[in-house]
Amino acid sequence: MKKKKKKKGRRKRGGRSGGRRRNSRKRRRRRRWKKKWKKEEEEKNVKKEEEERGNEEGEKEEEEEAVEEEKETAEKMVEEVEEEKEKGAEGKRRGGGKKEGREEGEEEEEERGDEEGAKEEGEEEKVEEEEETAKKWGRRWKEEEEKGAEGKRRGGGKKEGREEGGGGGAGGKRR
């Protein structure tokens, strides 16, 4: 009687062996993981870029608001100076001045007029000084605004046109 042929083990059968099967599964798993990881990284990058864009827009808005506030303050100063000038002129007409506008020649009124005249002259000088400073500041703000526009074009700082990105704040540190 012929000896019965022993059946081969599961691993020895034809087709894919266990090792090959396991390796291909690993490969597939790795590919899936890589795709997923890439997608997540892209999403993170997109979020970062959006946040940065939002921050830059916010900074621009803040700078514009600051410039507008400076303009308004300069205009207010100029208006106040003009009003005070007008008040001073009215005071002279009412007989406050040193030698003008005195019809009655009484001593008491003269003394009072001298005191008022001296006060008004002091006020006029103040008014003139304030007007000059306001004009000066108005010019400066205009210059700064222009500089600021140039600076922004060059990637400069918040308040003045920082050509080389120097100065205080975060403006210089980024460059």
mmCIF file with all atom_site columns, C-alpha atoms in Angstrom, residues 13-163:
data_model
loop_
_atom_site.group_PDB
_atom_site.id
_atom_site.type_symbol
_atom_site.label_atom_id
_atom_site.label_alt_id
_atom_site.label_comp_id
_atom_site.label_asym_id
_atom_site.label_entity_id
_atom_site.label_seq_id
_atom_site.pdbx_PDB_ins_code
_atom_site.Cartn_x
_atom_site.Cartn_y
_atom_site.Cartn_z
_atom_site.occupancy
_atom_site.B_iso_or_equiv
_atom_site.pdbx_formal_charge
_atom_site.auth_seq_id
_atom_site.auth_comp_id
_atom_site.auth_asym_id
_atom_site.auth_atom_id
_atom_site.pdbx_PDB_model_num
ATOM 1   C CA . ARG A 1 13  ? 0.285   26.696  -0.245 1.00 0.00 ? 13  ARG A CA 1
ATOM 2   C CA . GLY A 1 14  ? 0.607   28.639  -3.475 1.00 0.00 ? 14  GLY A CA 1
ATOM 3   C CA . GLY A 1 15  ? -0.332  32.294  -3.812 1.00 0.00 ? 15  GLY A CA 1
ATOM 4   C CA . ARG A 1 16  ? 0.481   34.951  -1.316 1.00 0.00 ? 16  ARG A CA 1
ATOM 5   C CA . SER A 1 17  ? 2.369   33.823  1.689  1.00 0.00 ? 17  SER A CA 1
ATOM 6   C CA . GLY A 1 18  ? 1.613   35.345  5.060  1.00 0.00 ? 18  GLY A CA 1
ATOM 7   C CA . GLY A 1 19  ? 4.707   37.557  4.985  1.00 0.00 ? 19  GLY A CA 1
ATOM 8   C CA . ARG A 1 20  ? 3.819   39.087  1.665  1.00 0.00 ? 20  ARG A CA 1
ATOM 9   C CA . ARG A 1 21  ? 0.231   39.610  2.805  1.00 0.00 ? 21  ARG A CA 1
ATOM 10  C CA . ARG A 1 22  ? 1.364   41.324  6.011  1.00 0.00 ? 22  ARG A CA 1
ATOM 11  C CA . ASN A 1 23  ? 3.841   43.568  4.190  1.00 0.00 ? 23  ASN A CA 1
ATOM 12  C CA . SER A 1 24  ? 1.296   44.758  1.653  1.00 0.00 ? 24  SER A CA 1
ATOM 13  C CA . ARG A 1 25  ? -1.157  45.585  4.470  1.00 0.00 ? 25  ARG A CA 1
ATOM 14  C CA . LYS A 1 26  ? 1.555   47.637  6.178  1.00 0.00 ? 26  LYS A CA 1
ATOM 15  C CA . ARG A 1 27  ? 2.264   49.450  2.944  1.00 0.00 ? 27  ARG A CA 1
ATOM 16  C CA . ARG A 1 28  ? -1.395  50.292  2.423  1.00 0.00 ? 28  ARG A CA 1
ATOM 17  C CA . ARG A 1 29  ? -1.743  51.475  5.992  1.00 0.00 ? 29  ARG A CA 1
ATOM 18  C CA . ARG A 1 30  ? 1.330   53.686  5.683  1.00 0.00 ? 30  ARG A CA 1
ATOM 19  C CA . ARG A 1 31  ? 0.047   55.269  2.459  1.00 0.00 ? 31  ARG A CA 1
ATOM 20  C CA . ARG A 1 32  ? -3.341  56.028  4.033  1.00 0.00 ? 32  ARG A CA 1
ATOM 21  C CA . TRP A 1 33  ? -1.699  57.564  7.103  1.00 0.00 ? 33  TRP A CA 1
ATOM 22  C CA . LYS A 1 34  ? 0.598   59.714  4.946  1.00 0.00 ? 34  LYS A CA 1
ATOM 23  C CA . LYS A 1 35  ? -2.328  61.088  2.912  1.00 0.00 ? 35  LYS A CA 1
ATOM 24  C CA . LYS A 1 36  ? -4.243  61.901  6.072  1.00 0.00 ? 36  LYS A CA 1
ATOM 25  C CA . TRP A 1 37  ? -1.203  63.608  7.647  1.00 0.00 ? 37  TRP A CA 1
ATOM 26  C CA . LYS A 1 38  ? -0.563  65.724  4.523  1.00 0.00 ? 38  LYS A CA 1
ATOM 27  C CA . LYS A 1 39  ? -4.178  66.874  4.500  1.00 0.00 ? 39  LYS A CA 1
ATOM 28  C CA . GLU A 1 40  ? -3.987  67.900  8.170  1.00 0.00 ? 40  GLU A CA 1
ATOM 29  C CA . GLU A 1 41  ? -0.742  69.829  7.612  1.00 0.00 ? 41  GLU A CA 1
ATOM 30  C CA . GLU A 1 42  ? -2.256  71.748  4.684  1.00 0.00 ? 42  GLU A CA 1
ATOM 31  C CA . GLU A 1 43  ? -5.299  72.682  6.776  1.00 0.00 ? 43  GLU A CA 1
ATOM 32  C CA . LYS A 1 44  ? -3.038  73.943  9.586  1.00 0.00 ? 44  LYS A CA 1
ATOM 33  C CA . ASN A 1 45  ? -1.034  76.062  7.137  1.00 0.00 ? 45  ASN A CA 1
ATOM 34  C CA . VAL A 1 46  ? -4.197  77.549  5.629  1.00 0.00 ? 46  VAL A CA 1
ATOM 35  C CA . LYS A 1 47  ? -5.490  78.471  9.099  1.00 0.00 ? 47  LYS A CA 1
ATOM 36  C CA . LYS A 1 48  ? -2.172  80.132  10.012 1.00 0.00 ? 48  LYS A CA 1
ATOM 37  C CA . GLU A 1 49  ? -2.157  82.178  6.813  1.00 0.00 ? 49  GLU A CA 1
ATOM 38  C CA . GLU A 1 50  ? -5.733  83.353  7.406  1.00 0.00 ? 50  GLU A CA 1
ATOM 39  C CA . GLU A 1 51  ? -4.878  84.413  10.967 1.00 0.00 ? 51  GLU A CA 1
ATOM 40  C CA . GLU A 1 52  ? -1.812  86.323  9.779  1.00 0.00 ? 52  GLU A CA 1
ATOM 41  C CA . ARG A 1 53  ? -3.842  88.073  7.089  1.00 0.00 ? 53  ARG A CA 1
ATOM 42  C CA . GLY A 1 54  ? -6.456  88.990  9.689  1.00 0.00 ? 54  GLY A CA 1
ATOM 43  C CA . ASN A 1 55  ? -3.766  90.393  12.025 1.00 0.00 ? 55  ASN A CA 1
ATOM 44  C CA . GLU A 1 56  ? -2.239  92.494  9.242  1.00 0.00 ? 56  GLU A CA 1
ATOM 45  C CA . GLU A 1 57  ? -5.642  93.922  8.304  1.00 0.00 ? 57  GLU A CA 1
ATOM 46  C CA . GLY A 1 58  ? -6.332  94.700  11.950 1.00 0.00 ? 58  GLY A CA 1
ATOM 47  C CA . GLU A 1 59  ? -2.998  96.528  12.273 1.00 0.00 ? 59  GLU A CA 1
ATOM 48  C CA . LYS A 1 60  ? -3.701  98.552  9.128  1.00 0.00 ? 60  LYS A CA 1
ATOM 49  C CA . GLU A 1 61  ? -7.104  99.579  10.511 1.00 0.00 ? 61  GLU A CA 1
ATOM 50  C CA . GLU A 1 62  ? -5.518  100.616 13.823 1.00 0.00 ? 62  GLU A CA 1
ATOM 51  C CA . GLU A 1 63  ? -2.917  102.719 12.002 1.00 0.00 ? 63  GLU A CA 1
ATOM 52  C CA . GLU A 1 64  ? -5.606  104.444 9.925  1.00 0.00 ? 64  GLU A CA 1
ATOM 53  C CA . GLU A 1 65  ? -7.647  105.181 13.063 1.00 0.00 ? 65  GLU A CA 1
ATOM 54  C CA . ALA A 1 66  ? -4.597  106.640 14.813 1.00 0.00 ? 66  ALA A CA 1
ATOM 55  C CA . VAL A 1 67  ? -3.873  108.907 11.823 1.00 0.00 ? 67  VAL A CA 1
ATOM 56  C CA . GLU A 1 68  ? -7.509  110.091 11.751 1.00 0.00 ? 68  GLU A CA 1
ATOM 57  C CA . GLU A 1 69  ? -7.443  110.851 15.487 1.00 0.00 ? 69  GLU A CA 1
ATOM 58  C CA . GLU A 1 70  ? -4.246  112.878 15.073 1.00 0.00 ? 70  GLU A CA 1
ATOM 59  C CA . LYS A 1 71  ? -5.850  114.848 12.236 1.00 0.00 ? 71  LYS A CA 1
ATOM 60  C CA . GLU A 1 72  ? -8.933  115.569 14.356 1.00 0.00 ? 72  GLU A CA 1
ATOM 61  C CA . THR A 1 73  ? -6.848  116.771 17.314 1.00 0.00 ? 73  THR A CA 1
ATOM 62  C CA . ALA A 1 74  ? -4.833  119.065 15.021 1.00 0.00 ? 74  ALA A CA 1
ATOM 63  C CA . GLU A 1 75  ? -8.041  120.515 13.543 1.00 0.00 ? 75  GLU A CA 1
ATOM 64  C CA . LYS A 1 76  ? -9.489  121.058 17.037 1.00 0.00 ? 76  LYS A CA 1
ATOM 65  C CA . MET A 1 77  ? -6.326  122.859 18.153 1.00 0.00 ? 77  MET A CA 1
ATOM 66  C CA . VAL A 1 78  ? -6.457  125.150 15.120 1.00 0.00 ? 78  VAL A CA 1
ATOM 67  C CA . GLU A 1 79  ? -10.173 125.877 15.727 1.00 0.00 ? 79  GLU A CA 1
ATOM 68  C CA . GLU A 1 80  ? -9.568  126.684 19.404 1.00 0.00 ? 80  GLU A CA 1
ATOM 69  C CA . VAL A 1 81  ? -6.725  129.021 18.515 1.00 0.00 ? 81  VAL A CA 1
ATOM 70  C CA . GLU A 1 82  ? -8.892  130.829 15.947 1.00 0.00 ? 82  GLU A CA 1
ATOM 71  C CA . GLU A 1 83  ? -11.742 131.215 18.472 1.00 0.00 ? 83  GLU A CA 1
ATOM 72  C CA . GLU A 1 84  ? -9.382  132.660 21.087 1.00 0.00 ? 84  GLU A CA 1
ATOM 73  C CA . LYS A 1 85  ? -7.993  135.080 18.504 1.00 0.00 ? 85  LYS A CA 1
ATOM 74  C CA . GLU A 1 86  ? -11.517 136.289 17.703 1.00 0.00 ? 86  GLU A CA 1
ATOM 75  C CA . LYS A 1 87  ? -12.274 136.714 21.419 1.00 0.00 ? 87  LYS A CA 1
ATOM 76  C CA . GLY A 1 88  ? -9.104  138.795 21.843 1.00 0.00 ? 88  GLY A CA 1
ATOM 77  C CA . ALA A 1 89  ? -10.096 141.101 18.976 1.00 0.00 ? 89  ALA A CA 1
ATOM 78  C CA . GLU A 1 90  ? -13.573 141.583 20.526 1.00 0.00 ? 90  GLU A CA 1
ATOM 79  C CA . GLY A 1 91  ? -11.991 142.469 23.882 1.00 0.00 ? 91  GLY A CA 1
ATOM 80  C CA . LYS A 1 92  ? -10.016 145.292 22.288 1.00 0.00 ? 92  LYS A CA 1
ATOM 81  C CA . ARG A 1 93  ? -13.156 146.684 20.683 1.00 0.00 ? 93  ARG A CA 1
ATOM 82  C CA . ARG A 1 94  ? -14.840 146.811 24.080 1.00 0.00 ? 94  ARG A CA 1
ATOM 83  C CA . GLY A 1 95  ? -12.211 149.226 25.386 1.00 0.00 ? 95  GLY A CA 1
ATOM 84  C CA . GLY A 1 96  ? -9.740  146.816 26.891 1.00 0.00 ? 96  GLY A CA 1
ATOM 85  C CA . GLY A 1 97  ? -6.701  147.767 24.850 1.00 0.00 ? 97  GLY A CA 1
ATOM 86  C CA . LYS A 1 98  ? -3.832  149.889 26.071 1.00 0.00 ? 98  LYS A CA 1
ATOM 87  C CA . LYS A 1 99  ? -4.297  153.007 23.932 1.00 0.00 ? 99  LYS A CA 1
ATOM 88  C CA . GLU A 1 100 ? -7.163  152.171 21.570 1.00 0.00 ? 100 GLU A CA 1
ATOM 89  C CA . GLY A 1 101 ? -10.890 152.342 22.157 1.00 0.00 ? 101 GLY A CA 1
ATOM 90  C CA . ARG A 1 102 ? -10.974 154.774 25.124 1.00 0.00 ? 102 ARG A CA 1
ATOM 91  C CA . GLU A 1 103 ? -13.547 157.504 24.892 1.00 0.00 ? 103 GLU A CA 1
ATOM 92  C CA . GLU A 1 104 ? -13.837 158.505 28.597 1.00 0.00 ? 104 GLU A CA 1
ATOM 93  C CA . GLY A 1 105 ? -10.611 159.806 30.076 1.00 0.00 ? 105 GLY A CA 1
ATOM 94  C CA . GLU A 1 106 ? -11.233 158.982 33.729 1.00 0.00 ? 106 GLU A CA 1
ATOM 95  C CA . GLU A 1 107 ? -8.303  157.798 35.801 1.00 0.00 ? 107 GLU A CA 1
ATOM 96  C CA . GLU A 1 108 ? -10.001 154.713 37.301 1.00 0.00 ? 108 GLU A CA 1
ATOM 97  C CA . GLU A 1 109 ? -11.188 153.527 33.913 1.00 0.00 ? 109 GLU A CA 1
ATOM 98  C CA . GLU A 1 110 ? -7.710  154.185 32.500 1.00 0.00 ? 110 GLU A CA 1
ATOM 99  C CA . GLU A 1 111 ? -6.127  152.057 35.217 1.00 0.00 ? 111 GLU A CA 1
ATOM 100 C CA . ARG A 1 112 ? -8.691  149.332 34.695 1.00 0.00 ? 112 ARG A CA 1
ATOM 101 C CA . GLY A 1 113 ? -8.163  149.582 30.949 1.00 0.00 ? 113 GLY A CA 1
ATOM 102 C CA . ASP A 1 114 ? -4.397  149.277 31.408 1.00 0.00 ? 114 ASP A CA 1
ATOM 103 C CA . GLU A 1 115 ? -4.829  146.102 33.488 1.00 0.00 ? 115 GLU A CA 1
ATOM 104 C CA . GLU A 1 116 ? -7.281  144.599 31.011 1.00 0.00 ? 116 GLU A CA 1
ATOM 105 C CA . GLY A 1 117 ? -5.045  145.600 28.117 1.00 0.00 ? 117 GLY A CA 1
ATOM 106 C CA . ALA A 1 118 ? -2.056  143.916 29.712 1.00 0.00 ? 118 ALA A CA 1
ATOM 107 C CA . LYS A 1 119 ? -4.131  140.758 30.304 1.00 0.00 ? 119 LYS A CA 1
ATOM 108 C CA . GLU A 1 120 ? -5.391  140.727 26.727 1.00 0.00 ? 120 GLU A CA 1
ATOM 109 C CA . GLU A 1 121 ? -1.903  141.283 25.325 1.00 0.00 ? 121 GLU A CA 1
ATOM 110 C CA . GLY A 1 122 ? -0.715  138.292 27.341 1.00 0.00 ? 122 GLY A CA 1
ATOM 111 C CA . GLU A 1 123 ? -3.672  136.301 26.000 1.00 0.00 ? 123 GLU A CA 1
ATOM 112 C CA . GLU A 1 124 ? -2.908  137.403 22.443 1.00 0.00 ? 124 GLU A CA 1
ATOM 113 C CA . GLU A 1 125 ? 0.685   136.260 22.781 1.00 0.00 ? 125 GLU A CA 1
ATOM 114 C CA . LYS A 1 126 ? -0.531  132.915 24.114 1.00 0.00 ? 126 LYS A CA 1
ATOM 115 C CA . VAL A 1 127 ? -3.017  132.638 21.269 1.00 0.00 ? 127 VAL A CA 1
ATOM 116 C CA . GLU A 1 128 ? -0.318  133.416 18.705 1.00 0.00 ? 128 GLU A CA 1
ATOM 117 C CA . GLU A 1 129 ? 2.029   130.866 20.250 1.00 0.00 ? 129 GLU A CA 1
ATOM 118 C CA . GLU A 1 130 ? -0.704  128.226 20.254 1.00 0.00 ? 130 GLU A CA 1
ATOM 119 C CA . GLU A 1 131 ? -1.559  129.031 16.664 1.00 0.00 ? 131 GLU A CA 1
ATOM 120 C CA . GLU A 1 132 ? 2.070   128.649 15.639 1.00 0.00 ? 132 GLU A CA 1
ATOM 121 C CA . THR A 1 133 ? 2.385   125.337 17.456 1.00 0.00 ? 133 THR A CA 1
ATOM 122 C CA . ALA A 1 134 ? -0.852  124.134 15.898 1.00 0.00 ? 134 ALA A CA 1
ATOM 123 C CA . LYS A 1 135 ? 0.403   125.064 12.429 1.00 0.00 ? 135 LYS A CA 1
ATOM 124 C CA . LYS A 1 136 ? 3.727   123.402 13.142 1.00 0.00 ? 136 LYS A CA 1
ATOM 125 C CA . TRP A 1 137 ? 2.003   120.270 14.399 1.00 0.00 ? 137 TRP A CA 1
ATOM 126 C CA . GLY A 1 138 ? -0.393  120.273 11.462 1.00 0.00 ? 138 GLY A CA 1
ATOM 127 C CA . ARG A 1 139 ? 2.627   120.309 9.149  1.00 0.00 ? 139 ARG A CA 1
ATOM 128 C CA . ARG A 1 140 ? 4.334   117.602 11.162 1.00 0.00 ? 140 ARG A CA 1
ATOM 129 C CA . TRP A 1 141 ? 1.259   115.386 11.086 1.00 0.00 ? 141 TRP A CA 1
ATOM 130 C CA . LYS A 1 142 ? 0.997   115.815 7.350  1.00 0.00 ? 142 LYS A CA 1
ATOM 131 C CA . GLU A 1 143 ? 4.669   114.944 6.952  1.00 0.00 ? 143 GLU A CA 1
ATOM 132 C CA . GLU A 1 144 ? 4.324   111.974 9.281  1.00 0.00 ? 144 GLU A CA 1
ATOM 133 C CA . GLU A 1 145 ? 1.259   110.806 7.416  1.00 0.00 ? 145 GLU A CA 1
ATOM 134 C CA . GLU A 1 146 ? 3.167   110.936 4.121  1.00 0.00 ? 146 GLU A CA 1
ATOM 135 C CA . LYS A 1 147 ? 6.165   109.276 5.740  1.00 0.00 ? 147 LYS A CA 1
ATOM 136 C CA . GLY A 1 148 ? 3.855   106.685 7.245  1.00 0.00 ? 148 GLY A CA 1
ATOM 137 C CA . ALA A 1 149 ? 2.441   105.924 3.803  1.00 0.00 ? 149 ALA A CA 1
ATOM 138 C CA . GLU A 1 150 ? 5.972   105.531 2.425  1.00 0.00 ? 150 GLU A CA 1
ATOM 139 C CA . GLY A 1 151 ? 6.988   103.466 5.419  1.00 0.00 ? 151 GLY A CA 1
ATOM 140 C CA . LYS A 1 152 ? 4.031   101.174 4.950  1.00 0.00 ? 152 LYS A CA 1
ATOM 141 C CA . ARG A 1 153 ? 5.042   100.688 1.327  1.00 0.00 ? 153 ARG A CA 1
ATOM 142 C CA . ARG A 1 154 ? 8.522   99.757  2.493  1.00 0.00 ? 154 ARG A CA 1
ATOM 143 C CA . GLY A 1 155 ? 7.118   97.566  5.248  1.00 0.00 ? 155 GLY A CA 1
ATOM 144 C CA . GLY A 1 156 ? 7.943   100.090 7.946  1.00 0.00 ? 156 GLY A CA 1
ATOM 145 C CA . GLY A 1 157 ? 6.587   100.727 11.399 1.00 0.00 ? 157 GLY A CA 1
ATOM 146 C CA . LYS A 1 158 ? 3.388   101.946 12.943 1.00 0.00 ? 158 LYS A CA 1
ATOM 147 C CA . LYS A 1 159 ? 3.871   105.653 13.625 1.00 0.00 ? 159 LYS A CA 1
ATOM 148 C CA . GLU A 1 160 ? 6.637   107.060 11.431 1.00 0.00 ? 160 GLU A CA 1
ATOM 149 C CA . GLY A 1 161 ? 8.020   105.938 8.106  1.00 0.00 ? 161 GLY A CA 1
ATOM 150 C CA . ARG A 1 162 ? 10.665  103.547 9.301  1.00 0.00 ? 162 ARG A CA 1
ATOM 151 C CA . GLU A 1 163 ? 12.785  102.975 6.238  1.00 0.00 ? 163 GLU A CA 1
#
